[in-house]
Amino acid sequence: MQTYGLRWVTLNNVLEAKMALTQIGSDPGGIAHMAGKAVGRAIKLEQVPLRVAHILKQEMLSVGGDAAVHREVITNNVEATDVMLLGTTRQLEKLVPKILAQPFGLKKIGHDLMLLLKTLEISKIRSLNCRGLELKLGERTLVMGILNVTPDSFSDGGRYFNLENAIEQAERMIKEGVDILDIGAESTRPGHEEVSPDEEWRRIEPILKTLLERVSVPVSIDTYKAKVAARALEAGAHLINDVWGLQKDPDMARVVGEYKAPVIVMHNQVGTTYHHLMGDMMNFLRHSIELAEAQGLSGDQIIVDPGIGFGKTTEQNLEVMARLAEFKTLGHPVLLGTSRKSMIGKTLNLTVDERVEGTLATSVLGVVSGVDIIRVHDVQANVRAVQMADAIVRGQRGVYYEGA
């Protein structure tokens, strides 16, 4: 009996839908009309007032989609509800102008929804200026190499605390294909001992100044202290990586803004208690973004990091990994740092020096989820894994662009 090759086709965005319809031989005008109907989206809003939730529900139904709300909304027995908009990309696009014309703050929701739908599509190739050095974003997944110049690093045990060894390792990583070097001078492992800004800078200064003379890739400084960041940027560092997302040192946002330096803002917190894991993380990162924007940074200059291993249990880390693609909704590049972390060790019951394969698995998952940068210790292995994953995930997009 003829089955006509019946099968499920995965279409994650409008570009993939256009590719699939092009392969069928559909009319170009029809492709433009149909592509948005092929991609389903679930958009969540939290703690929405009842009158707003009622409008969203009715307007979503009017465009052929639906909206899930708390079961007590119909009886008005709750003051607010989470809302899940359920529909195709095309239906959600039709929803936007409807709610833009509504009162009660719906205009802001309509504007945010319009921006969100754009961020969920394939990002264009663009150039990020790192204070004179350029990084290409969107073309391939970039690799950041970790260089710890600390005596108590969790993963390399002070191996590169010596200047000569540190320079040798940095040059090795560049030969292996690293795109960015990230220098850290204070361990952030659980139970680490904090160091003063002066001591941190004493460790960073010689390696930073030497590298800036020798290498052509951007050099990032891993610090949450404004005083250290200012000294590093004055010396010529290209970007800042803040594990507290500009929220630990009140002067940090001002410093990165003053030097117009791209900044990585990582999610972090004390303890592992959350109301909604992903919702709370997004709110933290949105605040970090607002702090950076208030100092003149915007767009790709602000890079978000979900902070695997920081303020999260192993189970929470695994959930975040499974939902990495959701961080694209923030509208900024995403960095993933999982290298040799306890999530891998506890999941696989392995010591720090046995976690390369686990790291590679998470790096590949990062590529599939659309992250822009991965931060790793083992550069060569990760570069190769990422190149292979990029060839699969990004490869067919170029074919479509050329034929479009």
mmCIF file of N, CA, C and O in Angstrom, residues 212-276:
data_model
loop_
_atom_site.group_PDB
_atom_site.id
_atom_site.type_symbol
_atom_site.label_atom_id
_atom_site.label_comp_id
_atom_site.label_asym_id
_atom_site.label_seq_id
_atom_site.Cartn_x
_atom_site.Cartn_y
_atom_site.Cartn_z
ATOM 1 N N LEU A 212 48.347 41.448 24.981
ATOM 2 C CA LEU A 212 47.926 42.523 24.085
ATOM 3 C C LEU A 212 49.012 42.864 23.071
ATOM 4 O O LEU A 212 48.722 43.352 21.972
ATOM 5 N N GLU A 213 50.258 42.597 23.413
ATOM 6 C CA GLU A 213 51.370 42.838 22.487
ATOM 7 C C GLU A 213 51.553 41.697 21.502
ATOM 8 O O GLU A 213 52.127 41.886 20.432
ATOM 9 N N ARG A 214 51.067 40.497 21.860
ATOM 10 C CA ARG A 214 51.402 39.299 21.081
ATOM 11 C C ARG A 214 50.245 38.713 20.270
ATOM 12 O O ARG A 214 50.473 38.011 19.284
ATOM 13 N N VAL A 215 48.998 38.925 20.708
ATOM 14 C CA VAL A 215 47.885 38.209 20.071
ATOM 15 C C VAL A 215 46.967 39.166 19.330
ATOM 16 O O VAL A 215 46.932 40.368 19.608
ATOM 17 N N SER A 216 46.217 38.608 18.390
ATOM 18 C CA SER A 216 45.312 39.423 17.567
ATOM 19 C C SER A 216 43.847 39.118 17.824
ATOM 20 O O SER A 216 42.973 39.617 17.116
ATOM 21 N N VAL A 217 43.563 38.275 18.836
ATOM 22 C CA VAL A 217 42.168 37.981 19.172
ATOM 23 C C VAL A 217 41.761 38.851 20.356
ATOM 24 O O VAL A 217 42.610 39.283 21.155
ATOM 25 N N PRO A 218 40.467 39.144 20.504
ATOM 26 C CA PRO A 218 40.021 39.940 21.652
ATOM 27 C C PRO A 218 40.349 39.256 22.977
ATOM 28 O O PRO A 218 40.261 38.029 23.097
ATOM 29 N N VAL A 219 40.714 40.056 23.959
ATOM 30 C CA VAL A 219 41.017 39.559 25.300
ATOM 31 C C VAL A 219 39.942 40.052 26.263
ATOM 32 O O VAL A 219 39.708 41.251 26.391
ATOM 33 N N SER A 220 39.289 39.107 26.928
ATOM 34 C CA SER A 220 38.235 39.402 27.902
ATOM 35 C C SER A 220 38.794 39.268 29.316
ATOM 36 O O SER A 220 39.682 38.443 29.564
ATOM 37 N N ILE A 221 38.275 40.079 30.230
ATOM 38 C CA ILE A 221 38.667 39.978 31.632
ATOM 39 C C ILE A 221 37.470 39.503 32.446
ATOM 40 O O ILE A 221 36.407 40.123 32.439
ATOM 41 N N ASP A 222 37.653 38.392 33.143
ATOM 42 C CA ASP A 222 36.613 37.774 33.961
ATOM 43 C C ASP A 222 36.687 38.384 35.360
ATOM 44 O O ASP A 222 37.490 37.966 36.191
ATOM 45 N N THR A 223 35.872 39.403 35.618
ATOM 46 C CA THR A 223 35.863 40.056 36.915
ATOM 47 C C THR A 223 34.497 40.673 37.193
ATOM 48 O O THR A 223 33.785 41.046 36.255
ATOM 49 N N TYR A 224 34.145 40.765 38.476
ATOM 50 C CA TYR A 224 32.916 41.461 38.849
ATOM 51 C C TYR A 224 33.231 42.752 39.598
ATOM 52 O O TYR A 224 32.342 43.415 40.123
ATOM 53 N N LYS A 225 34.520 43.127 39.644
ATOM 54 C CA LYS A 225 34.958 44.317 40.372
ATOM 55 C C LYS A 225 35.215 45.472 39.412
ATOM 56 O O LYS A 225 36.027 45.355 38.482
ATOM 57 N N ALA A 226 34.552 46.599 39.641
ATOM 58 C CA ALA A 226 34.680 47.759 38.757
ATOM 59 C C ALA A 226 36.108 48.289 38.711
ATOM 60 O O ALA A 226 36.595 48.704 37.648
ATOM 61 N N LYS A 227 36.799 48.281 39.835
ATOM 62 C CA LYS A 227 38.163 48.792 39.883
ATOM 63 C C LYS A 227 39.089 47.979 38.988
ATOM 64 O O LYS A 227 39.933 48.535 38.262
ATOM 65 N N VAL A 228 38.932 46.668 39.002
ATOM 66 C CA VAL A 228 39.748 45.787 38.158
ATOM 67 C C VAL A 228 39.373 45.981 36.689
ATOM 68 O O VAL A 228 40.245 46.073 35.819
ATOM 69 N N ALA A 229 38.076 46.051 36.420
ATOM 70 C CA ALA A 229 37.619 46.241 35.037
ATOM 71 C C ALA A 229 38.161 47.545 34.457
ATOM 72 O O ALA A 229 38.618 47.594 33.312
ATOM 73 N N ALA A 230 38.121 48.620 35.247
ATOM 74 C CA ALA A 230 38.599 49.917 34.767
ATOM 75 C C ALA A 230 40.084 49.861 34.433
ATOM 76 O O ALA A 230 40.528 50.378 33.394
ATOM 77 N N ARG A 231 40.877 49.245 35.290
ATOM 78 C CA ARG A 231 42.320 49.136 35.034
ATOM 79 C C ARG A 231 42.586 48.297 33.779
ATOM 80 O O ARG A 231 43.453 48.629 32.969
ATOM 81 N N ALA A 232 41.841 47.213 33.648
ATOM 82 C CA ALA A 232 42.042 46.330 32.495
ATOM 83 C C ALA A 232 41.654 47.020 31.186
ATOM 84 O O ALA A 232 42.356 46.921 30.179
ATOM 85 N N LEU A 233 40.527 47.715 31.198
ATOM 86 C CA LEU A 233 40.085 48.411 29.994
ATOM 87 C C LEU A 233 41.022 49.561 29.651
ATOM 88 O O LEU A 233 41.298 49.820 28.475
ATOM 89 N N GLU A 234 41.527 50.235 30.650
ATOM 90 C CA GLU A 234 42.493 51.306 30.416
ATOM 91 C C GLU A 234 43.776 50.746 29.789
ATOM 92 O O GLU A 234 44.406 51.388 28.934
ATOM 93 N N ALA A 235 44.125 49.519 30.189
ATOM 94 C CA ALA A 235 45.325 48.878 29.640
ATOM 95 C C ALA A 235 45.108 48.336 28.231
ATOM 96 O O ALA A 235 46.075 48.008 27.542
ATOM 97 N N GLY A 236 43.827 48.222 27.809
ATOM 98 C CA GLY A 236 43.557 47.778 26.451
ATOM 99 C C GLY A 236 42.726 46.526 26.307
ATOM 100 O O GLY A 236 42.546 46.027 25.185
ATOM 101 N N ALA A 237 42.205 45.968 27.415
ATOM 102 C CA ALA A 237 41.327 44.793 27.307
ATOM 103 C C ALA A 237 40.127 45.119 26.423
ATOM 104 O O ALA A 237 39.718 46.278 26.321
ATOM 105 N N HIS A 238 39.564 44.099 25.796
ATOM 106 C CA HIS A 238 38.539 44.324 24.775
ATOM 107 C C HIS A 238 37.106 44.141 25.268
ATOM 108 O O HIS A 238 36.183 44.730 24.699
ATOM 109 N N LEU A 239 36.891 43.312 26.263
ATOM 110 C CA LEU A 239 35.540 43.129 26.806
ATOM 111 C C LEU A 239 35.622 42.624 28.239
ATOM 112 O O LEU A 239 36.683 42.181 28.690
ATOM 113 N N ILE A 240 34.486 42.718 28.942
ATOM 114 C CA ILE A 240 34.415 42.318 30.348
ATOM 115 C C ILE A 240 33.406 41.194 30.507
ATOM 116 O O ILE A 240 32.322 41.212 29.912
ATOM 117 N N ASN A 241 33.765 40.216 31.336
ATOM 118 C CA ASN A 241 32.909 39.068 31.630
ATOM 119 C C ASN A 241 32.584 39.105 33.124
ATOM 120 O O ASN A 241 33.431 38.805 33.955
ATOM 121 N N ASP A 242 31.350 39.514 33.468
ATOM 122 C CA ASP A 242 30.955 39.724 34.865
ATOM 123 C C ASP A 242 30.030 38.603 35.322
ATOM 124 O O ASP A 242 28.875 38.511 34.885
ATOM 125 N N VAL A 243 30.522 37.768 36.248
ATOM 126 C CA VAL A 243 29.732 36.626 36.725
ATOM 127 C C VAL A 243 28.570 37.041 37.626
ATOM 128 O O VAL A 243 27.767 36.194 38.018
ATOM 129 N N TRP A 244 28.474 38.335 37.927
ATOM 130 C CA TRP A 244 27.332 38.828 38.688
ATOM 131 C C TRP A 244 26.477 39.785 37.861
ATOM 132 O O TRP A 244 25.660 40.530 38.411
ATOM 133 N N GLY A 245 26.639 39.781 36.565
ATOM 134 C CA GLY A 245 25.749 40.518 35.679
ATOM 135 C C GLY A 245 25.606 41.991 35.986
ATOM 136 O O GLY A 245 24.500 42.542 35.893
ATOM 137 N N LEU A 246 26.700 42.662 36.395
ATOM 138 C CA LEU A 246 26.701 44.099 36.722
ATOM 139 C C LEU A 246 25.945 44.417 37.998
ATOM 140 O O LEU A 246 25.703 45.581 38.307
ATOM 141 N N GLN A 247 25.584 43.392 38.773
ATOM 142 C CA GLN A 247 24.725 43.610 39.940
ATOM 143 C C GLN A 247 25.439 43.426 41.284
ATOM 144 O O GLN A 247 24.819 43.570 42.333
ATOM 145 N N LYS A 248 26.732 43.139 41.261
ATOM 146 C CA LYS A 248 27.492 42.976 42.511
ATOM 147 C C LYS A 248 28.172 44.292 42.899
ATOM 148 O O LYS A 248 28.052 44.750 44.040
ATOM 149 N N ASP A 249 28.872 44.887 41.949
ATOM 150 C CA ASP A 249 29.566 46.148 42.170
ATOM 151 C C ASP A 249 28.762 47.264 41.504
ATOM 152 O O ASP A 249 28.596 47.262 40.282
ATOM 153 N N PRO A 250 28.254 48.214 42.257
ATOM 154 C CA PRO A 250 27.390 49.256 41.685
ATOM 155 C C PRO A 250 28.078 50.148 40.657
ATOM 156 O O PRO A 250 27.405 50.849 39.901
ATOM 157 N N ASP A 251 29.409 50.130 40.595
ATOM 158 C CA ASP A 251 30.137 50.962 39.631
ATOM 159 C C ASP A 251 30.458 50.235 38.329
ATOM 160 O O ASP A 251 30.966 50.845 37.384
ATOM 161 N N MET A 252 30.188 48.918 38.277
ATOM 162 C CA MET A 252 30.613 48.147 37.110
ATOM 163 C C MET A 252 29.933 48.599 35.826
ATOM 164 O O MET A 252 30.577 48.748 34.777
ATOM 165 N N ALA A 253 28.633 48.830 35.860
ATOM 166 C CA ALA A 253 27.918 49.249 34.647
ATOM 167 C C ALA A 253 28.469 50.572 34.129
ATOM 168 O O ALA A 253 28.639 50.762 32.921
ATOM 169 N N ARG A 254 28.747 51.487 35.044
ATOM 170 C CA ARG A 254 29.302 52.779 34.633
ATOM 171 C C ARG A 254 30.652 52.605 33.940
ATOM 172 O O ARG A 254 30.935 53.250 32.922
ATOM 173 N N VAL A 255 31.484 51.716 34.465
ATOM 174 C CA VAL A 255 32.823 51.497 33.891
ATOM 175 C C VAL A 255 32.731 50.942 32.476
ATOM 176 O O VAL A 255 33.366 51.468 31.554
ATOM 177 N N VAL A 256 31.942 49.886 32.261
ATOM 178 C CA VAL A 256 31.867 49.314 30.911
ATOM 179 C C VAL A 256 31.235 50.300 29.940
ATOM 180 O O VAL A 256 31.606 50.365 28.763
ATOM 181 N N GLY A 257 30.288 51.101 30.441
ATOM 182 C CA GLY A 257 29.680 52.116 29.590
ATOM 183 C C GLY A 257 30.664 53.205 29.213
ATOM 184 O O GLY A 257 30.697 53.669 28.067
ATOM 185 N N GLU A 258 31.468 53.626 30.165
ATOM 186 C CA GLU A 258 32.454 54.680 29.919
ATOM 187 C C GLU A 258 33.451 54.271 28.848
ATOM 188 O O GLU A 258 33.853 55.088 28.016
ATOM 189 N N TYR A 259 33.855 53.003 28.855
ATOM 190 C CA TYR A 259 34.838 52.513 27.877
ATOM 191 C C TYR A 259 34.179 51.901 26.643
ATOM 192 O O TYR A 259 34.876 51.423 25.752
ATOM 193 N N LYS A 260 32.832 51.922 26.595
ATOM 194 C CA LYS A 260 32.085 51.339 25.472
ATOM 195 C C LYS A 260 32.538 49.905 25.193
ATOM 196 O O LYS A 260 32.740 49.501 24.043
ATOM 197 N N ALA A 261 32.722 49.147 26.272
ATOM 198 C CA ALA A 261 33.219 47.781 26.149
ATOM 199 C C ALA A 261 32.070 46.792 26.118
ATOM 200 O O ALA A 261 31.169 46.859 26.968
ATOM 201 N N PRO A 262 32.070 45.852 25.187
ATOM 202 C CA PRO A 262 31.074 44.773 25.245
ATOM 203 C C PRO A 262 31.172 44.058 26.592
ATOM 204 O O PRO A 262 32.264 43.920 27.150
ATOM 205 N N VAL A 263 30.036 43.629 27.117
ATOM 206 C CA VAL A 263 30.037 43.004 28.433
ATOM 207 C C VAL A 263 29.190 41.740 28.427
ATOM 208 O O VAL A 263 28.118 41.696 27.822
ATOM 209 N N ILE A 264 29.708 40.708 29.089
ATOM 210 C CA ILE A 264 28.968 39.468 29.283
ATOM 211 C C ILE A 264 28.317 39.546 30.658
ATOM 212 O O ILE A 264 29.006 39.724 31.671
ATOM 213 N N VAL A 265 26.994 39.455 30.704
ATOM 214 C CA VAL A 265 26.271 39.509 31.975
ATOM 215 C C VAL A 265 25.741 38.108 32.288
ATOM 216 O O VAL A 265 24.935 37.560 31.556
ATOM 217 N N MET A 266 26.218 37.543 33.367
ATOM 218 C CA MET A 266 25.851 36.178 33.732
ATOM 219 C C MET A 266 24.812 36.173 34.835
ATOM 220 O O MET A 266 24.837 37.020 35.735
ATOM 221 N N HIS A 267 23.904 35.204 34.776
ATOM 222 C CA HIS A 267 22.949 35.022 35.874
ATOM 223 C C HIS A 267 23.664 34.391 37.056
ATOM 224 O O HIS A 267 24.452 33.453 36.912
ATOM 225 N N ASN A 268 23.371 34.894 38.243
ATOM 226 C CA ASN A 268 23.972 34.361 39.460
ATOM 227 C C ASN A 268 23.058 34.703 40.636
ATOM 228 O O ASN A 268 22.293 35.662 40.567
ATOM 229 N N GLN A 269 23.128 33.933 41.670
ATOM 230 C CA GLN A 269 22.410 34.252 42.901
ATOM 231 C C GLN A 269 22.969 33.426 44.041
ATOM 232 O O GLN A 269 23.652 32.419 43.827
ATOM 233 N N VAL A 270 22.685 33.863 45.271
ATOM 234 C CA VAL A 270 23.046 33.100 46.456
ATOM 235 C C VAL A 270 21.912 32.121 46.732
ATOM 236 O O VAL A 270 20.754 32.516 46.814
ATOM 237 N N GLY A 271 22.234 30.840 46.868
ATOM 238 C CA GLY A 271 21.200 29.834 47.106
ATOM 239 C C GLY A 271 20.585 29.340 45.811
ATOM 240 O O GLY A 271 20.867 29.843 44.720
ATOM 241 N N THR A 272 19.708 28.358 45.933
ATOM 242 C CA THR A 272 19.121 27.718 44.761
ATOM 243 C C THR A 272 17.590 27.731 44.788
ATOM 244 O O THR A 272 16.936 26.903 44.148
ATOM 245 N N THR A 273 17.006 28.677 45.515
ATOM 246 C CA THR A 273 15.552 28.766 45.620
ATOM 247 C C THR A 273 15.003 29.712 44.552
ATOM 248 O O THR A 273 15.470 30.840 44.419
ATOM 249 N N TYR A 274 14.016 29.253 43.799
ATOM 250 C CA TYR A 274 13.388 30.039 42.740
ATOM 251 C C TYR A 274 11.871 29.943 42.848
ATOM 252 O O TYR A 274 11.340 28.927 43.292
ATOM 253 N N HIS A 275 11.196 30.992 42.398
ATOM 254 C CA HIS A 275 9.737 30.935 42.248
ATOM 255 C C HIS A 275 9.421 30.199 40.954
ATOM 256 O O HIS A 275 8.757 29.164 40.959
ATOM 257 N N HIS A 276 9.913 30.727 39.827
ATOM 258 C CA HIS A 276 9.919 30.037 38.536
ATOM 259 C C HIS A 276 11.354 30.106 38.043
ATOM 260 O O HIS A 276 11.872 31.207 37.814
#
